[in-house]
XYZ file of C-alpha atoms in Angstrom:
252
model
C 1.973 -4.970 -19.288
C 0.000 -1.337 -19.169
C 3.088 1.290 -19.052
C 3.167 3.434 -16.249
C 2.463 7.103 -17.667
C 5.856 8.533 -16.796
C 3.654 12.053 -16.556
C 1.366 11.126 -13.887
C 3.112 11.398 -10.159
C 1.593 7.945 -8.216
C 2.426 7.327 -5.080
C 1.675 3.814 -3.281
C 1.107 2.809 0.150
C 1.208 -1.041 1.094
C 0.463 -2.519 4.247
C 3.242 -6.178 5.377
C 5.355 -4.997 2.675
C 8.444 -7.006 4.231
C 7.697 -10.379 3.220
C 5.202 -12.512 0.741
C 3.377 -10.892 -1.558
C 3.403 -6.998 0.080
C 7.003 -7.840 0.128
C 6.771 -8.665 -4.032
C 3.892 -5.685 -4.468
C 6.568 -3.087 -3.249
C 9.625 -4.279 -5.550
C 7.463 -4.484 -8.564
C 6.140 -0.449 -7.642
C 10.074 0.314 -7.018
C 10.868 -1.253 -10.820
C 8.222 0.715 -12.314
C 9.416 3.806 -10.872
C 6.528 4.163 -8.835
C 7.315 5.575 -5.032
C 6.305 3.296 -2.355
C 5.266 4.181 1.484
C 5.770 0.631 3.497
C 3.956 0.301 7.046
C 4.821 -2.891 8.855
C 6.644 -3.433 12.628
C 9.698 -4.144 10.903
C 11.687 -2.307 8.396
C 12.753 -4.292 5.227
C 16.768 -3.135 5.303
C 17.006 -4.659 1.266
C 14.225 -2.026 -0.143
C 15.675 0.352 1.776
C 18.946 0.183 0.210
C 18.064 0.756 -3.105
C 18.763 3.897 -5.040
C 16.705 5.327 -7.642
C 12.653 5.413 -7.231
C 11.896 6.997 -3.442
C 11.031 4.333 -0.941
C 9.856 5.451 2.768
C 8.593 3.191 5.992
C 6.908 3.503 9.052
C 7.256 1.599 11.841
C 3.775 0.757 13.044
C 1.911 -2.436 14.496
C -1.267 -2.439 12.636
C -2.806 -4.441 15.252
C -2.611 -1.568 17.557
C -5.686 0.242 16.679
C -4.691 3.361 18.680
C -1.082 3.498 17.630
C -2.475 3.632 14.224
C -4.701 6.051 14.706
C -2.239 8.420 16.183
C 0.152 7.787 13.302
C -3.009 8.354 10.744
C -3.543 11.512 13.041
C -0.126 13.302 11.748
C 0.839 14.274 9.004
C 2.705 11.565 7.538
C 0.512 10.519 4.363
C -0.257 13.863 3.462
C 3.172 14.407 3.100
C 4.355 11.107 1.258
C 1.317 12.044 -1.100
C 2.106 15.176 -1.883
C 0.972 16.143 -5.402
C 0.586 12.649 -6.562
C -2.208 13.140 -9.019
C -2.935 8.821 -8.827
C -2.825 7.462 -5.305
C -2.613 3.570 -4.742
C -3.354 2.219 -1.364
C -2.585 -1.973 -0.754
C -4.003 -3.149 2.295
C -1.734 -6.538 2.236
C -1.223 -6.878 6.084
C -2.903 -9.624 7.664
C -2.708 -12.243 10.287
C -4.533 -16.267 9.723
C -4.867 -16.850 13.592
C -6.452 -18.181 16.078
C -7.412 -21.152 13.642
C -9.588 -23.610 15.547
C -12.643 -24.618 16.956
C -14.029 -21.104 17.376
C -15.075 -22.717 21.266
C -11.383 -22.443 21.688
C -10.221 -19.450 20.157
C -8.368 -17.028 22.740
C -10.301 -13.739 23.309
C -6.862 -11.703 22.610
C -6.496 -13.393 19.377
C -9.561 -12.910 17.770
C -9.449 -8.787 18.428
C -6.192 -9.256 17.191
C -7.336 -10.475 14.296
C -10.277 -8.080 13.573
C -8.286 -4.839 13.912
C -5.269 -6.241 11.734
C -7.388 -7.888 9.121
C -10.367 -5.779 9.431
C -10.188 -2.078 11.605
C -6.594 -1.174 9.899
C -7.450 -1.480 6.187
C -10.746 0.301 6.873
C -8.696 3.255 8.808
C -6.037 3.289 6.379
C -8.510 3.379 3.636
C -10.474 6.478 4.871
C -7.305 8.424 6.350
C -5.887 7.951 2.424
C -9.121 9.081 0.657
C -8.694 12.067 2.769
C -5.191 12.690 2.489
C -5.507 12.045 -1.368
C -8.453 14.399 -1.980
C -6.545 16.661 -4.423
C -5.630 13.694 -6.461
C -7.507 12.922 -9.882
C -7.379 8.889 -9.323
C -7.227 6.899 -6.121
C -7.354 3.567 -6.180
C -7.955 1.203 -3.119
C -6.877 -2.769 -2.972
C -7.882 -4.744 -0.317
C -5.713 -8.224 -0.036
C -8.921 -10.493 0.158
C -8.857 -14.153 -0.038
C -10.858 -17.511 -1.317
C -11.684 -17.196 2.648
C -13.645 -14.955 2.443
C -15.857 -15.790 0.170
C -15.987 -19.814 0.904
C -16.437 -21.324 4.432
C -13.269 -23.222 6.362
C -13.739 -25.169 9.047
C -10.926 -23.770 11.845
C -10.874 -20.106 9.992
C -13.900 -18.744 11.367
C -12.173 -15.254 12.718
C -10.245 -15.318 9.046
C -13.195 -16.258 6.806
C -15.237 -13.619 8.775
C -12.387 -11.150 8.404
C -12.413 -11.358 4.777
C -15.969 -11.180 4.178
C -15.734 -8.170 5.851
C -13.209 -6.371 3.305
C -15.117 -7.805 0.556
C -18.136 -6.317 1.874
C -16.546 -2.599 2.688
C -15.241 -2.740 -1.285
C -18.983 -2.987 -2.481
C -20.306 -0.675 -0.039
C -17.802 1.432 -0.918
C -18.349 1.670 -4.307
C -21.639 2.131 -3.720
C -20.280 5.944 -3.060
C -19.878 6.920 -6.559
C -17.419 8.727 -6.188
C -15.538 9.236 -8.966
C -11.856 10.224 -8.356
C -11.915 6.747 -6.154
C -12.046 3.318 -7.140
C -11.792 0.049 -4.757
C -11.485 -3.799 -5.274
C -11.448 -6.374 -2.851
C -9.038 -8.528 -4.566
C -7.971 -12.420 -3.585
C -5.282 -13.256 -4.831
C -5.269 -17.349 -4.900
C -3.063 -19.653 -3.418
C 0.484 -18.179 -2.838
C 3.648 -19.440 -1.726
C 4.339 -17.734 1.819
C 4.896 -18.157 5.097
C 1.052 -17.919 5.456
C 1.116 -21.628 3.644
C 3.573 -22.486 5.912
C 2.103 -21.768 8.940
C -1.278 -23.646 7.256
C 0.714 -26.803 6.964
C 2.094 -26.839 10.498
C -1.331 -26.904 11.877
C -2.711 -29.816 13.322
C -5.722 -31.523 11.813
C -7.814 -31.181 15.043
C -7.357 -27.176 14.514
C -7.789 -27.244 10.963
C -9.397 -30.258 8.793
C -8.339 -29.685 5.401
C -4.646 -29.349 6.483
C -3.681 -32.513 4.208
C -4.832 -30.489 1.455
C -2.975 -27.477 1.497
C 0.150 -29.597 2.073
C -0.469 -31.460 -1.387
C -0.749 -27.913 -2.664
C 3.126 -27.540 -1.319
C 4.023 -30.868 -2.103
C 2.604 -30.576 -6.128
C 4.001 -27.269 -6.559
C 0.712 -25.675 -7.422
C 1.481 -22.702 -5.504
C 1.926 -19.846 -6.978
C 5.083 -17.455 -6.726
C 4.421 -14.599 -4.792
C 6.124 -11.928 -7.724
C 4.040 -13.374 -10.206
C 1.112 -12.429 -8.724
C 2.258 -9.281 -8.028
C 3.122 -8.246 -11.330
C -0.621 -9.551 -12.647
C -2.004 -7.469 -9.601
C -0.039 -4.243 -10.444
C -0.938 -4.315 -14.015
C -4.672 -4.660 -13.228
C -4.494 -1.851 -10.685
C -2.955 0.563 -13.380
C -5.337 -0.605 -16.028
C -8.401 0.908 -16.875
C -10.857 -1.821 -15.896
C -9.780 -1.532 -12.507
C -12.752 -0.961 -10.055
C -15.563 -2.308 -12.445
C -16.236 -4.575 -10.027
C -15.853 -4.478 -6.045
C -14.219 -7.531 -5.945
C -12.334 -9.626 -7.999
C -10.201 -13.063 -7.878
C -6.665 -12.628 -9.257
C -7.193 -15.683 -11.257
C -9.689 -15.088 -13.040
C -8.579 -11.598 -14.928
C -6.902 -11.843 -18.160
């Protein structure tokens, strides 16, 4: 596990840091003494009674493009960033509806669904760079997915919404910019409430429903703290941001 250089002051931000894996992403930070900034609509009253390592939220629904822009519009990063010389921004938040036919996919959802998934981590990831600029090291994760990369039938609005963080990552680091490095990273098959709602879908909405609930039903999902911890330690390491994207998996 790379150590944590008790000498450099990092600050994180993470996006649905109540439950699943942003939920698991902001304890690990906490243990490792690392300061964490939580945006989500609800507060998470367990992280925020622990002492020790500083731990802030925000109150925000990230699917309300124009309530985040106000909030971006402050001064509230600038502030939780202070002079954080590393800067680590998790864009975890994310939403699997409307799955379906994309025929029968309500209007409201899909926007939904683009601004959450897609106009939020993009804001978010701009507003930070900017807020960050006197840091040495900023690092941006996007919470991609298999998704995004491979086509679902009945996740058309979710496959799409991937892609498109996938896509900002290489474009991104297309930049060159040196101070900032960004991954697009997916983190396989976790055990959340995201599963959950998978397997409650019908088959008409989504075909390969009996699949995912043999992946429940064989335990072959994976915790959501274990993949945490392997995503933390390849943030911190060195050999994070050699490539735009990455599949949690698959590092070492």
């Amino acid at each position: 596990m790379p150590a944590t250089d008790a000498s450099v002051a990092v600050r994180a931000i993470i996006t649905g840091h109540t439950r699943g894996l942003g939920e698991a992403l902001a304890d690990t930070l906490l243990a490792r003494g690392i300061a964490v900034l939580g945006l989500s609509r609800r507060a998470h009253a367990t992280l925020a009674s622990r002492d020790g390592t500083p731990f802030e939220q925000a109150a925000l629904d990230l699917a309300d493009s124009e309530q985040l822009a106000q909030w971006l519009g402050g001064n509230h990063l600038r502030r939780f960033i202070g002079d954080a010389q590393r800067v680590l921004l998790f864009n975890n938040a994310g939403v699997m509806q409307p799955i379906g036919p994309f025929d029968a996919q309500e209007p409201a959802a899909v926007a939904r669904s683009v601004i959450l998934n897609v106009a939020a981590p993009l804001m978010l990831a701009s507003a930070v760079a900017n807020a960050s600029e006197r840091a040495a090291d900023r690092r941006i994760i996007h919470i991609s997915s298999g998704a995004g990369r491979n086509p679902y039938a009945g996740w058309s609005v979710y496959c799409a919404t991937k892609a498109a963080l996938d896509h900002h990552a290489r474009s991104v680091a297309l930049d060159s910019n040196r101070a900032l490095r960004i991954c697009s990273i997916a983190p396989g098959r976790l055990d959340t409430d995201m599963q959950a709602q998978i397997r409650e879908t019908s088959v008409d909405r989504f075909p390969m429903r009996e699949r995912f609930v043999e992946y429940k039903r064989t335990g072959t999902l994976a915790a959501p703290q274990a993949a945490a911890v392997k995503m933390i330690d390849y943030v911190l390491s060195d050999a994070f941001g050699a490539s735009p994207t990455a599949d949690l998996r698959e590092l070492p």
